[in-house]
Coordinates of C-alpha atoms (C1' of nucleotides) in Angstrom, one line a residue:
Chain A
M1 CA 73.2 -12.8 -67.6
P2 CA 74.1 -9.3 -66.5
D3 CA 77.5 -8.5 -65.2
F4 CA 76.7 -8.0 -61.5
Q5 CA 80.3 -7.2 -60.6
Q6 CA 80.2 -4.3 -63.0
Q7 CA 76.8 -3.2 -61.6
L8 CA 78.2 -3.1 -58.1
R9 CA 81.2 -1.0 -59.2
E10 CA 78.9 1.4 -61.0
V11 CA 77.1 2.3 -57.8
A12 CA 80.4 2.4 -55.8
L13 CA 79.7 -0.7 -53.8
R14 CA 82.3 -3.2 -52.8
V15 CA 82.2 -6.4 -54.8
T16 CA 81.7 -9.1 -52.2
R17 CA 80.7 -12.7 -52.7
P18 CA 77.5 -12.4 -50.7
R19 CA 76.3 -9.5 -52.8
L20 CA 77.1 -11.3 -56.0
A21 CA 75.2 -14.4 -54.7
V22 CA 72.2 -12.3 -53.7
L23 CA 72.1 -10.5 -57.0
E24 CA 72.3 -13.7 -58.9
A25 CA 69.6 -15.3 -56.7
V26 CA 67.2 -12.3 -57.1
H27 CA 67.8 -12.2 -60.8
A28 CA 67.1 -15.9 -61.2
H29 CA 64.0 -15.9 -59.0
P30 CA 62.1 -12.6 -59.4
H31 CA 59.5 -11.9 -56.7
A32 CA 61.2 -14.4 -54.3
D33 CA 60.9 -13.8 -50.6
T34 CA 63.9 -13.4 -48.3
E35 CA 63.9 -17.0 -47.2
S36 CA 64.0 -18.3 -50.8
I37 CA 66.8 -15.8 -51.6
I38 CA 68.8 -17.1 -48.7
A39 CA 68.4 -20.6 -50.0
S40 CA 69.3 -19.7 -53.5
A41 CA 72.3 -17.7 -52.4
R42 CA 73.5 -20.6 -50.3
A43 CA 73.4 -22.8 -53.4
L44 CA 76.2 -20.5 -54.7
L45 CA 77.9 -19.6 -51.4
P46 CA 77.0 -22.2 -48.8
E47 CA 78.2 -20.5 -45.7
V48 CA 76.5 -17.1 -46.2
S49 CA 74.7 -15.9 -43.2
H50 CA 71.1 -14.8 -43.2
Q51 CA 72.2 -11.4 -41.9
A52 CA 74.6 -10.9 -44.8
V53 CA 71.6 -11.5 -47.1
Y54 CA 69.4 -9.0 -45.3
D55 CA 72.2 -6.5 -45.3
S56 CA 72.9 -7.0 -49.0
L57 CA 69.3 -6.7 -49.9
H58 CA 69.0 -3.4 -48.1
T59 CA 72.2 -2.1 -49.6
L60 CA 71.3 -3.2 -53.1
T61 CA 67.8 -1.7 -52.7
D62 CA 69.2 1.6 -51.5
A63 CA 71.6 1.6 -54.5
G64 CA 68.8 0.9 -56.9
L65 CA 70.1 -2.5 -58.1
V66 CA 67.2 -4.4 -56.7
R67 CA 63.7 -3.3 -55.8
S68 CA 61.6 -4.6 -52.9
I69 CA 57.9 -5.2 -53.0
K70 CA 55.8 -5.7 -49.8
P71 CA 52.2 -6.4 -50.7
A72 CA 50.0 -6.4 -47.6
G73 CA 49.9 -9.8 -46.0
S74 CA 53.2 -10.9 -47.6
V75 CA 56.8 -10.8 -46.5
A76 CA 59.3 -8.7 -48.4
R77 CA 60.0 -9.8 -52.0
Y78 CA 62.7 -8.6 -54.4
E79 CA 63.4 -8.3 -58.1
T80 CA 66.2 -6.9 -60.3
R81 CA 63.9 -5.2 -62.8
T82 CA 64.2 -1.6 -61.7
G83 CA 63.8 1.9 -63.1
D84 CA 61.1 1.2 -65.6
N85 CA 58.0 2.1 -63.5
H86 CA 56.3 -1.3 -63.9
H87 CA 53.8 -2.5 -61.4
H88 CA 52.6 -5.8 -59.9
V89 CA 49.5 -8.0 -59.8
V90 CA 49.1 -10.1 -56.7
C91 CA 46.9 -13.2 -56.3
R92 CA 44.7 -12.9 -53.3
S93 CA 44.6 -16.6 -52.9
C94 CA 48.1 -17.9 -53.4
G95 CA 50.2 -14.8 -53.3
E96 CA 51.6 -15.3 -56.8
I97 CA 53.1 -12.1 -58.2
A98 CA 53.5 -11.0 -61.9
D99 CA 54.8 -7.9 -63.5
V100 CA 52.4 -5.6 -65.4
D101 CA 52.9 -2.4 -67.3
C102 CA 50.3 0.2 -66.8
A103 CA 48.1 0.9 -69.8
V104 CA 47.7 4.6 -69.1
G105 CA 51.2 5.6 -70.2
H106 CA 54.6 6.3 -69.0
V107 CA 53.9 7.9 -65.7
P108 CA 50.6 6.4 -64.7
C109 CA 48.5 8.0 -62.0
L110 CA 51.4 10.2 -60.9
T111 CA 49.2 13.2 -60.9
A112 CA 47.0 13.1 -57.9
S113 CA 44.2 15.6 -57.9
D114 CA 45.0 17.1 -54.6
S115 CA 48.2 15.9 -52.9
H116 CA 47.8 18.0 -49.8
G117 CA 51.1 19.7 -50.3
F118 CA 53.1 16.5 -50.5
V119 CA 55.9 16.4 -53.0
I120 CA 55.3 13.1 -54.8
D121 CA 58.2 11.2 -56.4
E122 CA 56.7 7.8 -57.1
A123 CA 53.4 6.1 -57.6
E124 CA 53.3 2.4 -56.6
V125 CA 50.4 0.4 -58.0
I126 CA 49.4 -3.0 -56.8
Y127 CA 46.6 -4.8 -58.7
W128 CA 44.7 -7.4 -56.6
G129 CA 42.9 -10.4 -58.0
L130 CA 43.2 -14.1 -58.8
C131 CA 45.9 -15.8 -60.8
P132 CA 44.9 -18.2 -63.6
D133 CA 45.5 -21.2 -61.5
C134 CA 43.3 -20.0 -58.6
T135 CA 40.6 -18.8 -60.9
S136 CA 40.2 -22.2 -62.5
R137 CA 40.6 -24.1 -59.2
P138 CA 38.2 -22.2 -56.9
Q139 CA 38.0 -22.7 -53.1
Chain B
M1 CA 29.0 11.1 -36.4
P2 CA 27.8 7.9 -38.2
D3 CA 25.5 5.4 -36.4
F4 CA 28.1 2.6 -35.9
Q5 CA 25.5 0.4 -34.2
Q6 CA 23.4 0.6 -37.3
Q7 CA 26.4 -0.1 -39.5
L8 CA 27.2 -3.3 -37.6
R9 CA 23.6 -4.5 -37.9
E10 CA 23.6 -3.9 -41.6
V11 CA 26.5 -6.3 -42.1
A12 CA 25.0 -8.8 -39.7
L13 CA 27.7 -8.4 -37.1
R14 CA 26.9 -8.4 -33.4
V15 CA 26.9 -5.1 -31.7
T16 CA 29.6 -5.3 -29.0
R17 CA 31.2 -2.6 -27.0
P18 CA 34.7 -3.4 -28.3
R19 CA 33.5 -3.1 -31.9
L20 CA 31.8 0.2 -31.2
A21 CA 34.9 1.6 -29.5
V22 CA 37.1 0.5 -32.3
L23 CA 34.8 2.0 -35.0
E24 CA 34.7 5.2 -33.1
A25 CA 38.5 5.3 -32.6
V26 CA 39.2 4.6 -36.3
H27 CA 36.7 7.2 -37.4
A28 CA 38.2 9.8 -35.0
H29 CA 41.8 9.1 -36.1
P30 CA 42.0 8.1 -39.7
H31 CA 45.3 6.3 -40.7
A32 CA 46.1 5.5 -37.1
D33 CA 48.1 2.3 -36.3
T34 CA 46.8 -0.5 -34.2
E35 CA 48.6 0.7 -31.0
S36 CA 47.0 4.1 -31.3
I37 CA 43.6 2.6 -32.0
I38 CA 44.0 0.4 -28.8
A39 CA 44.7 3.6 -26.9
S40 CA 41.8 5.5 -28.3
A41 CA 39.5 2.5 -27.8
R42 CA 40.5 2.3 -24.2
A43 CA 39.6 5.9 -23.7
L44 CA 36.1 4.8 -24.4
L45 CA 36.3 1.3 -22.9
P46 CA 39.2 1.0 -20.5
E47 CA 39.4 -2.7 -20.1
V48 CA 39.3 -3.7 -23.7
S49 CA 42.1 -6.2 -24.6
H50 CA 44.5 -5.8 -27.5
Q51 CA 43.3 -9.1 -28.9
A52 CA 39.7 -7.8 -29.0
V53 CA 40.9 -4.8 -30.9
Y54 CA 42.8 -7.0 -33.4
D55 CA 39.8 -9.3 -33.8
S56 CA 37.5 -6.3 -34.3
L57 CA 39.7 -4.7 -36.8
H58 CA 39.9 -7.9 -38.8
T59 CA 36.2 -8.5 -38.6
L60 CA 35.3 -5.0 -39.5
T61 CA 37.8 -5.0 -42.4
D62 CA 36.3 -8.3 -43.8
A63 CA 32.8 -6.7 -43.5
G64 CA 34.0 -3.6 -45.3
L65 CA 33.3 -1.2 -42.5
V66 CA 37.0 -0.3 -42.2
R67 CA 39.8 -0.5 -44.6
S68 CA 43.4 -1.3 -43.8
I69 CA 46.5 0.2 -45.3
K70 CA 50.0 -1.3 -45.0
P71 CA 52.6 0.8 -46.7
A72 CA 56.0 -0.8 -46.9
G73 CA 57.9 -0.1 -43.7
S74 CA 54.9 0.8 -41.7
V75 CA 52.6 -1.2 -39.4
A76 CA 49.0 -1.7 -40.4
R77 CA 46.8 1.4 -40.4
Y78 CA 43.0 1.8 -40.6
E79 CA 40.4 4.2 -41.8
T80 CA 36.6 4.2 -42.1
R81 CA 36.4 5.8 -45.5
T82 CA 35.6 2.8 -47.7
G83 CA 34.1 2.0 -51.0
D84 CA 35.1 5.2 -52.8
N85 CA 38.4 4.0 -54.5
H86 CA 40.6 6.7 -53.0
H87 CA 44.3 6.3 -52.6
H88 CA 47.0 7.5 -50.2
V89 CA 50.1 9.5 -50.2
V90 CA 52.8 8.5 -47.7
C91 CA 55.7 10.7 -46.5
R92 CA 59.0 8.8 -46.8
S93 CA 60.4 10.7 -43.9
C94 CA 57.8 10.8 -41.1
G95 CA 55.3 8.3 -42.4
E96 CA 52.4 10.7 -42.4
I97 CA 49.5 9.6 -44.6
A98 CA 46.9 11.6 -46.5
D99 CA 44.0 10.7 -48.7
V100 CA 44.1 11.5 -52.4
D101 CA 41.6 11.1 -55.2
C102 CA 43.2 9.9 -58.4
A103 CA 43.1 12.5 -61.2
V104 CA 42.6 10.0 -63.9
G105 CA 39.0 9.2 -63.2
H106 CA 36.7 6.9 -61.4
V107 CA 38.7 3.6 -62.0
P108 CA 42.2 4.7 -62.2
C109 CA 44.8 2.4 -63.7
L110 CA 42.5 -0.5 -63.4
T111 CA 43.3 -1.6 -66.9
A112 CA 46.7 -3.2 -66.9
S113 CA 48.1 -3.7 -70.4
D114 CA 48.8 -7.4 -69.9
S115 CA 47.6 -8.9 -66.7
H116 CA 49.0 -12.4 -67.4
G117 CA 45.6 -14.0 -67.1
F118 CA 44.9 -12.6 -63.6
V119 CA 41.4 -11.5 -62.9
I120 CA 41.9 -8.1 -61.3
D121 CA 39.3 -6.7 -58.9
E122 CA 41.2 -3.8 -57.3
A123 CA 44.0 -1.4 -58.0
E124 CA 45.7 0.0 -54.9
V125 CA 47.8 3.1 -55.4
I126 CA 50.4 4.5 -53.0
Y127 CA 52.1 7.8 -53.8
W128 CA 55.5 8.2 -52.1
G129 CA 57.0 11.5 -51.3
L130 CA 57.5 14.1 -48.7
C131 CA 54.9 15.9 -46.6
P132 CA 54.8 19.7 -46.3
D133 CA 56.5 19.6 -42.9
C134 CA 59.4 17.4 -44.0
T135 CA 59.8 19.3 -47.2
S136 CA 60.3 22.6 -45.4
R137 CA 62.4 21.0 -42.6
P138 CA 65.0 19.0 -44.5
Q139 CA 67.5 16.6 -43.0
Chain C
dC1 C1' 11.3 -11.5 -19.1
dT2 C1' 14.3 -15.6 -18.9
dG3 C1' 17.4 -19.1 -20.6
dC4 C1' 20.2 -21.0 -24.1
dC5 C1' 23.8 -21.2 -27.7
dG6 C1' 27.3 -19.8 -30.3
dA7 C1' 30.0 -15.7 -31.2
dT8 C1' 33.1 -12.8 -29.0
dC9 C1' 36.3 -11.3 -25.4
dT10 C1' 40.1 -12.0 -21.8
dT11 C1' 44.3 -13.7 -20.6
dG12 C1' 48.7 -15.2 -21.5
dA13 C1' 51.9 -17.5 -24.2
dC14 C1' 54.0 -17.9 -28.7
dT15 C1' 55.7 -17.1 -33.5
dG16 C1' 58.6 -15.5 -37.0
dA17 C1' 60.4 -11.9 -40.0
dT18 C1' 63.5 -8.5 -39.2
dT19 C1' 66.9 -5.9 -36.5
dC20 C1' 70.7 -4.9 -33.2
dA21 C1' 75.5 -5.5 -31.6
dA22 C1' 80.3 -6.9 -31.1
dG23 C1' 84.0 -8.8 -32.9
dA24 C1' 86.2 -11.2 -37.1
dA25 C1' 87.1 -11.1 -42.0
dA26 C1' 87.9 -9.3 -46.3
dG27 C1' 87.6 -5.4 -50.2
dA28 C1' 90.0 -1.4 -51.9
dT29 C1' 93.7 1.9 -52.2
dG30 C1' 98.6 3.4 -52.1
Chain D
dC1 C1' 102.1 -5.8 -48.8
dA2 C1' 99.9 -2.9 -45.1
dT3 C1' 96.2 -0.3 -43.6
dC4 C1' 91.7 1.3 -43.1
dT5 C1' 86.9 0.7 -43.6
dT6 C1' 83.3 -1.7 -44.9
dT7 C1' 81.1 -5.9 -44.7
dC8 C1' 80.3 -10.4 -42.7
dT9 C1' 79.5 -13.9 -38.9
dT10 C1' 77.4 -15.2 -34.8
dG11 C1' 74.0 -15.0 -31.5
dA12 C1' 70.6 -12.6 -29.1
dA13 C1' 66.7 -9.4 -29.1
dT14 C1' 62.5 -7.0 -30.7
dC15 C1' 57.8 -6.5 -31.7
dA16 C1' 53.6 -6.6 -34.5
dG17 C1' 50.7 -9.9 -34.9
dT18 C1' 48.7 -14.7 -34.0
dC19 C1' 47.1 -18.9 -31.4
dA20 C1' 44.6 -21.3 -27.8
dA21 C1' 41.5 -22.2 -23.7
dG22 C1' 38.2 -20.8 -21.0
dA23 C1' 35.0 -17.0 -19.5
dT24 C1' 31.5 -13.8 -21.0
dC25 C1' 28.0 -11.6 -23.6
dG26 C1' 24.6 -10.6 -27.6
dG27 C1' 20.8 -12.2 -29.9
dC28 C1' 16.9 -15.0 -30.3
dA29 C1' 13.3 -18.4 -28.9
dG30 C1' 10.1 -19.6 -25.6

DNA sequence: CTGCCGATCTTGACTGATTCAAGAAAGATG
DNA sequence: CATCTTTCTTGAATCAGTCAAGATCGGCAG
Protein backbone atom coordinates (compact mmCIF):
# COMPACT_ATOMS: atom_id res chain seq x y z
CA MET A 1 0.00 0.00 0.00
CA PRO A 2 1.58 3.27 -1.12
CA ASP A 3 2.14 6.11 1.33
CA PHE A 4 -0.57 8.48 0.13
CA GLN A 5 0.32 11.10 2.72
CA GLN A 6 3.83 11.19 1.30
CA GLN A 7 2.50 11.40 -2.26
CA LEU A 8 0.38 14.42 -1.40
CA ARG A 9 3.31 16.22 0.19
CA GLU A 10 5.48 15.51 -2.85
CA VAL A 11 3.13 17.43 -5.08
CA ALA A 12 2.69 20.22 -2.52
CA LEU A 13 -0.91 19.43 -1.70
CA ARG A 14 -2.34 19.64 1.79
CA VAL A 15 -2.89 16.33 3.49
CA THR A 16 -6.58 16.16 4.26
CA ARG A 17 -8.70 13.23 5.28
CA PRO A 18 -10.99 13.45 2.25
CA ARG A 19 -7.99 13.28 -0.08
CA LEU A 20 -6.51 10.31 1.73
CA ALA A 21 -9.85 8.55 1.63
CA VAL A 22 -10.25 9.25 -2.09
CA LEU A 23 -6.72 8.10 -2.89
CA GLU A 24 -7.25 4.90 -0.95
CA ALA A 25 -10.62 4.30 -2.60
CA VAL A 26 -9.27 4.83 -6.11
CA HIS A 27 -6.27 2.65 -5.38
CA ALA A 28 -8.46 -0.16 -4.04
CA HIS A 29 -10.94 -0.03 -6.92
CA PRO A 30 -9.24 0.88 -10.19
CA HIS A 31 -11.58 2.13 -12.95
CA ALA A 32 -14.35 2.86 -10.45
CA ASP A 33 -16.78 5.65 -11.24
CA THR A 34 -17.34 8.67 -9.03
CA GLU A 35 -20.36 7.24 -7.27
CA SER A 36 -18.46 4.11 -6.28
CA ILE A 37 -15.54 6.18 -5.13
CA ILE A 38 -17.85 8.26 -2.95
CA ALA A 39 -19.19 5.06 -1.41
CA SER A 40 -15.69 3.65 -0.82
CA ALA A 41 -14.44 6.90 0.60
CA ARG A 42 -17.38 7.00 3.01
CA ALA A 43 -16.45 3.58 4.29
CA LEU A 44 -13.28 5.27 5.55
CA LEU A 45 -14.66 8.71 6.30
CA PRO A 46 -18.45 8.50 6.71
CA GLU A 47 -19.34 12.17 6.54
CA VAL A 48 -17.36 13.15 3.46
CA SER A 49 -19.44 15.18 1.02
CA HIS A 50 -19.78 14.28 -2.62
CA GLN A 51 -18.42 17.71 -3.49
CA ALA A 52 -15.23 17.06 -1.52
CA VAL A 53 -14.78 13.87 -3.53
CA TYR A 54 -15.29 15.69 -6.81
CA ASP A 55 -12.86 18.41 -5.73
CA SER A 56 -10.29 15.88 -4.56
CA LEU A 57 -10.52 13.90 -7.77
CA HIS A 58 -9.95 17.05 -9.81
CA THR A 59 -7.07 18.21 -7.67
CA LEU A 60 -5.43 14.80 -7.61
CA THR A 61 -5.89 14.48 -11.37
CA ASP A 62 -4.29 17.87 -11.97
CA ALA A 63 -1.42 16.88 -9.68
CA GLY A 64 -0.94 13.62 -11.57
CA LEU A 65 -1.65 11.33 -8.62
CA VAL A 66 -4.73 9.88 -10.28
CA ARG A 67 -5.76 9.64 -13.89
CA SER A 68 -9.27 9.95 -15.22
CA ILE A 69 -10.78 7.96 -18.05
CA LYS A 70 -13.98 8.91 -19.82
CA PRO A 71 -14.88 6.37 -22.48
CA ALA A 72 -17.79 7.50 -24.64
CA GLY A 73 -21.06 6.47 -23.05
CA SER A 74 -19.54 6.09 -19.60
CA VAL A 75 -19.24 8.40 -16.64
CA ALA A 76 -15.81 9.45 -15.43
CA ARG A 77 -13.61 6.69 -13.99
CA TYR A 78 -10.34 6.93 -12.11
CA GLU A 79 -7.17 4.97 -11.42
CA THR A 80 -3.92 5.50 -9.54
CA ARG A 81 -1.69 3.90 -12.16
CA THR A 82 -0.21 6.97 -13.81
CA GLY A 83 2.76 8.02 -15.85
CA ASP A 84 3.36 4.74 -17.64
CA ASN A 85 1.48 5.37 -20.87
CA HIS A 86 -0.80 2.40 -20.61
CA HIS A 87 -4.15 2.21 -22.34
CA HIS A 88 -7.57 0.69 -21.77
CA VAL A 89 -9.85 -1.87 -23.29
CA VAL A 90 -13.56 -1.25 -22.74
CA CYS A 91 -16.36 -3.79 -23.11
CA ARG A 92 -19.10 -2.47 -25.40
CA SER A 93 -21.65 -4.58 -23.61
CA CYS A 94 -21.06 -4.22 -19.86
CA GLY A 95 -18.59 -1.33 -19.72
CA GLU A 96 -15.91 -3.36 -17.96
CA ILE A 97 -12.46 -1.78 -18.28
CA ALA A 98 -9.03 -3.43 -18.19
CA ASP A 99 -5.51 -2.08 -18.56
CA VAL A 100 -3.43 -2.92 -21.61
CA ASP A 101 0.06 -2.06 -22.65
CA CYS A 102 0.44 -1.19 -26.29
CA ALA A 103 2.42 -3.74 -28.27
CA VAL A 104 4.05 -1.23 -30.53
CA GLY A 105 6.53 0.13 -28.03
CA HIS A 106 7.10 2.80 -25.51
CA VAL A 107 5.38 5.70 -27.24
CA PRO A 108 2.78 4.03 -29.40
CA CYS A 109 1.13 5.95 -32.15
CA LEU A 110 2.51 9.21 -30.87
CA THR A 111 3.65 10.13 -34.32
CA ALA A 112 0.72 11.22 -36.39
CA SER A 113 1.44 11.46 -40.10
CA ASP A 114 0.10 15.00 -40.38
CA SER A 115 -0.84 16.74 -37.19
CA HIS A 116 -2.07 19.96 -38.83
CA GLY A 117 0.39 22.02 -36.83
CA PHE A 118 -0.84 20.76 -33.48
CA VAL A 119 1.79 20.24 -30.78
CA ILE A 120 0.92 16.77 -29.50
CA ASP A 121 1.84 15.76 -25.96
CA GLU A 122 -0.20 12.63 -25.40
CA ALA A 123 -1.81 9.81 -27.31
CA GLU A 124 -4.80 8.24 -25.62
CA VAL A 125 -5.89 4.86 -26.93
CA ILE A 126 -9.15 3.10 -26.16
CA TYR A 127 -9.69 -0.39 -27.44
CA TRP A 128 -13.34 -1.35 -27.91
CA GLY A 129 -14.59 -4.90 -27.82
CA LEU A 130 -16.23 -7.53 -25.65
CA CYS A 131 -14.98 -8.80 -22.33
CA PRO A 132 -14.63 -12.57 -21.75
CA ASP A 133 -17.90 -12.75 -19.83
CA CYS A 134 -19.93 -10.95 -22.49
CA THR A 135 -18.26 -12.96 -25.25
CA SER A 136 -19.31 -16.27 -23.74
CA ARG A 137 -22.74 -15.03 -22.70
CA PRO A 138 -24.06 -13.38 -25.89
CA GLN A 139 -27.19 -11.24 -26.12
CA MET B 1 -21.74 16.74 -52.39
CA PRO B 2 -22.69 13.12 -51.65
CA ASP B 3 -26.16 11.84 -52.42
CA PHE B 4 -27.50 11.57 -48.88
CA GLN B 5 -30.87 10.26 -50.03
CA GLN B 6 -29.07 7.39 -51.72
CA GLN B 7 -26.95 6.75 -48.60
CA LEU B 8 -30.04 6.46 -46.44
CA ARG B 9 -31.66 4.00 -48.85
CA GLU B 10 -28.51 1.89 -48.92
CA VAL B 11 -28.73 1.30 -45.19
CA ALA B 12 -32.50 0.71 -45.30
CA LEU B 13 -33.43 3.89 -43.48
CA ARG B 14 -36.40 6.02 -44.39
CA VAL B 15 -35.58 9.20 -46.22
CA THR B 16 -36.93 12.00 -44.06
CA ARG B 17 -36.24 15.70 -44.21
CA PRO B 18 -34.76 15.85 -40.71
CA ARG B 19 -32.26 13.12 -41.58
CA LEU B 20 -31.26 14.82 -44.83
CA ALA B 21 -30.85 18.11 -43.01
CA VAL B 22 -28.73 16.48 -40.30
CA LEU B 23 -26.54 14.64 -42.82
CA GLU B 24 -25.99 17.83 -44.76
CA ALA B 25 -25.21 19.78 -41.58
CA VAL B 26 -22.72 17.20 -40.32
CA HIS B 27 -21.09 16.98 -43.74
CA ALA B 28 -20.75 20.76 -43.97
CA HIS B 29 -19.36 21.18 -40.45
CA PRO B 30 -17.19 18.22 -39.45
CA HIS B 31 -16.59 17.87 -35.69
CA ALA B 32 -19.54 20.13 -34.86
CA ASP B 33 -21.36 19.55 -31.60
CA THR B 34 -25.05 18.77 -31.35
CA GLU B 35 -26.11 22.33 -30.72
CA SER B 36 -24.31 23.55 -33.83
CA ILE B 37 -25.80 20.73 -35.85
CA ILE B 38 -29.27 21.69 -34.67
CA ALA B 39 -28.60 25.27 -35.78
CA SER B 40 -27.26 24.16 -39.17
CA ALA B 41 -30.11 21.76 -39.70
CA ARG B 42 -32.61 24.51 -38.92
CA ALA B 43 -31.06 26.66 -41.61
CA LEU B 44 -32.31 23.99 -44.01
CA LEU B 45 -35.44 22.92 -42.15
CA PRO B 46 -36.49 25.65 -39.73
CA GLU B 47 -38.98 23.75 -37.63
CA VAL B 48 -36.94 20.63 -36.91
CA SER B 49 -37.00 19.69 -33.23
CA HIS B 50 -33.89 19.08 -31.19
CA GLN B 51 -35.21 15.61 -30.42
CA ALA B 52 -35.42 14.74 -34.12
CA VAL B 53 -31.80 15.81 -34.46
CA TYR B 54 -30.76 13.67 -31.50
CA ASP B 55 -32.73 10.72 -32.89
CA SER B 56 -31.29 11.17 -36.36
CA LEU B 57 -27.74 11.41 -35.07
CA HIS B 58 -28.20 8.18 -33.12
CA THR B 59 -29.81 6.37 -36.01
CA LEU B 60 -27.23 7.58 -38.51
CA THR B 61 -24.43 6.64 -36.12
CA ASP B 62 -25.83 3.14 -35.66
CA ALA B 63 -26.14 2.82 -39.43
CA GLY B 64 -22.54 3.93 -39.89
CA LEU B 65 -23.32 7.03 -41.95
CA VAL B 66 -21.92 9.33 -39.30
CA ARG B 67 -19.41 8.79 -36.55
CA SER B 68 -19.49 10.35 -33.12
CA ILE B 69 -16.51 11.56 -31.13
CA LYS B 70 -16.63 12.31 -27.44
CA PRO B 71 -13.29 13.59 -26.19
CA ALA B 72 -13.17 13.91 -22.41
CA GLY B 73 -14.45 17.30 -21.35
CA SER B 74 -16.32 17.87 -24.58
CA VAL B 75 -19.88 17.25 -25.64
CA ALA B 76 -20.58 14.80 -28.46
CA ARG B 77 -19.32 15.77 -31.90
CA TYR B 78 -20.03 14.20 -35.27
CA GLU B 79 -18.49 13.73 -38.71
CA THR B 80 -19.42 11.99 -41.96
CA ARG B 81 -15.96 10.60 -42.65
CA THR B 82 -16.42 6.98 -41.62
CA GLY B 83 -14.89 3.61 -42.23
CA ASP B 84 -11.33 4.74 -42.85
CA ASN B 85 -9.85 4.30 -39.40
CA HIS B 86 -8.65 7.85 -39.00
CA HIS B 87 -8.09 9.47 -35.63
CA HIS B 88 -8.33 12.90 -34.04
CA VAL B 89 -6.14 15.49 -32.46
CA VAL B 90 -7.83 17.69 -29.87
CA CYS B 91 -6.60 21.05 -28.58
CA ARG B 92 -6.46 21.08 -24.78
CA SER B 93 -7.00 24.81 -24.76
CA CYS B 94 -9.80 25.60 -27.22
CA GLY B 95 -11.17 22.15 -28.00
CA GLU B 96 -10.49 22.41 -31.74
CA ILE B 97 -10.44 19.02 -33.45
CA ALA B 98 -8.62 17.92 -36.60
CA ASP B 99 -8.38 14.62 -38.44
CA VAL B 100 -5.13 12.69 -38.50
CA ASP B 101 -4.08 9.46 -40.12
CA CYS B 102 -1.92 7.27 -37.97
CA ALA B 103 1.63 6.98 -39.20
CA VAL B 104 2.03 3.39 -38.14
CA GLY B 105 -0.07 1.87 -40.86
CA HIS B 106 -3.49 0.67 -41.70
CA VAL B 107 -4.49 -0.82 -38.36
CA PRO B 108 -2.55 1.17 -35.84
CA CYS B 109 -2.13 -0.12 -32.36
CA LEU B 110 -4.85 -2.69 -32.86
CA THR B 111 -2.65 -5.35 -31.33
CA ALA B 112 -2.58 -4.94 -27.59
CA SER B 113 0.11 -6.96 -25.89
CA ASP B 114 -2.30 -8.52 -23.42
CA SER B 115 -5.96 -7.88 -23.93
CA HIS B 116 -7.14 -9.84 -20.87
CA GLY B 117 -9.33 -12.05 -23.03
CA PHE B 118 -11.24 -9.15 -24.56
CA VAL B 119 -12.21 -9.51 -28.21
CA ILE B 120 -11.11 -6.16 -29.64
CA ASP B 121 -12.79 -4.77 -32.74
CA GLU B 122 -11.67 -1.16 -32.76
CA ALA B 123 -8.85 1.04 -31.55
CA GLU B 124 -9.78 4.64 -30.97
CA VAL B 125 -6.93 7.10 -30.70
CA ILE B 126 -7.13 10.66 -29.46
CA TYR B 127 -4.05 12.85 -29.63
CA TRP B 128 -3.99 15.67 -27.07
CA GLY B 129 -2.07 18.86 -27.55
CA LEU B 130 -2.31 22.48 -28.60
CA CYS B 131 -3.59 23.78 -31.92
CA PRO B 132 -1.47 26.26 -33.93
CA ASP B 133 -3.54 29.24 -32.73
CA CYS B 134 -3.27 28.34 -29.05
CA THR B 135 0.44 27.57 -29.42
CA SER B 136 1.23 31.02 -30.78
CA ARG B 137 -1.14 32.80 -28.43
CA PRO B 138 -0.21 31.35 -25.00
CA GLN B 139 -2.04 31.97 -21.72
C1' DC C 1 -53.40 7.17 -57.27
C1' DT C 2 -55.16 6.03 -52.54
C1' DG C 3 -55.11 4.04 -48.01
C1' DC C 4 -52.82 1.82 -44.38
C1' DC C 5 -49.23 0.71 -40.93
C1' DG C 6 -45.42 1.36 -38.50
C1' DA C 7 -41.48 4.33 -38.19
C1' DT C 8 -40.42 8.96 -37.21
C1' DC C 9 -41.25 13.60 -35.51
C1' DT C 10 -43.11 17.25 -32.17
C1' DT C 11 -43.84 18.81 -27.76
C1' DG C 12 -42.79 19.14 -23.19
C1' DA C 13 -41.25 17.28 -19.03
C1' DC C 14 -37.51 14.93 -16.75
C1' DT C 15 -32.95 12.89 -15.32
C1' DG C 16 -28.51 12.73 -13.40
C1' DA C 17 -23.64 13.67 -13.51
C1' DT C 18 -21.21 17.54 -12.63
C1' DT C 19 -20.59 22.39 -11.30
C1' DC C 20 -21.31 26.82 -8.71
C1' DA C 21 -21.46 29.62 -4.52
C1' DA C 22 -21.24 31.08 0.32
C1' DG C 23 -19.95 30.34 4.62
C1' DA C 24 -17.65 26.98 8.05
C1' DA C 25 -13.73 24.12 9.15
C1' DA C 26 -9.14 22.70 9.22
C1' DG C 27 -4.02 22.28 7.28
C1' DA C 28 0.36 24.66 7.39
C1' DT C 29 3.63 28.00 8.90
C1' DG C 30 5.93 31.07 12.26
C1' DC D 1 -1.04 29.08 19.73
C1' DA D 2 -2.66 32.46 16.09
C1' DT D 3 -3.28 33.48 11.52
C1' DC D 4 -3.96 32.89 6.77
C1' DT D 5 -5.41 30.14 3.06
C1' DT D 6 -7.00 26.27 1.25
C1' DT D 7 -10.37 22.96 1.52
C1' DC D 8 -14.80 21.17 2.96
C1' DT D 9 -20.02 21.27 3.79
C1' DT D 10 -24.39 22.40 2.36
C1' DG D 11 -27.67 23.24 -0.92
C1' DA D 12 -28.98 24.89 -5.20
C1' DA D 13 -28.28 25.15 -10.20
C1' DT D 14 -26.87 23.74 -14.91
C1' DC D 15 -27.26 21.46 -19.12
C1' DA D 16 -26.52 17.70 -22.39
C1' DG D 17 -29.06 14.13 -23.20
C1' DT D 18 -33.25 11.03 -22.49
C1' DC D 19 -38.18 9.57 -21.87
C1' DA D 20 -43.03 9.47 -23.14
C1' DA D 21 -47.44 10.35 -25.56
C1' DG D 22 -49.63 11.60 -29.28
C1' DA D 23 -49.41 13.58 -34.16
C1' DT D 24 -47.38 13.05 -38.68
C1' DC D 25 -45.22 11.14 -42.57
C1' DG D 26 -42.63 7.67 -45.68
C1' DG D 27 -43.01 3.47 -48.00
C1' DC D 28 -45.56 -0.13 -49.79
C1' DA D 29 -49.76 -2.79 -51.22
C1' DG D 30 -53.84 -2.64 -53.63
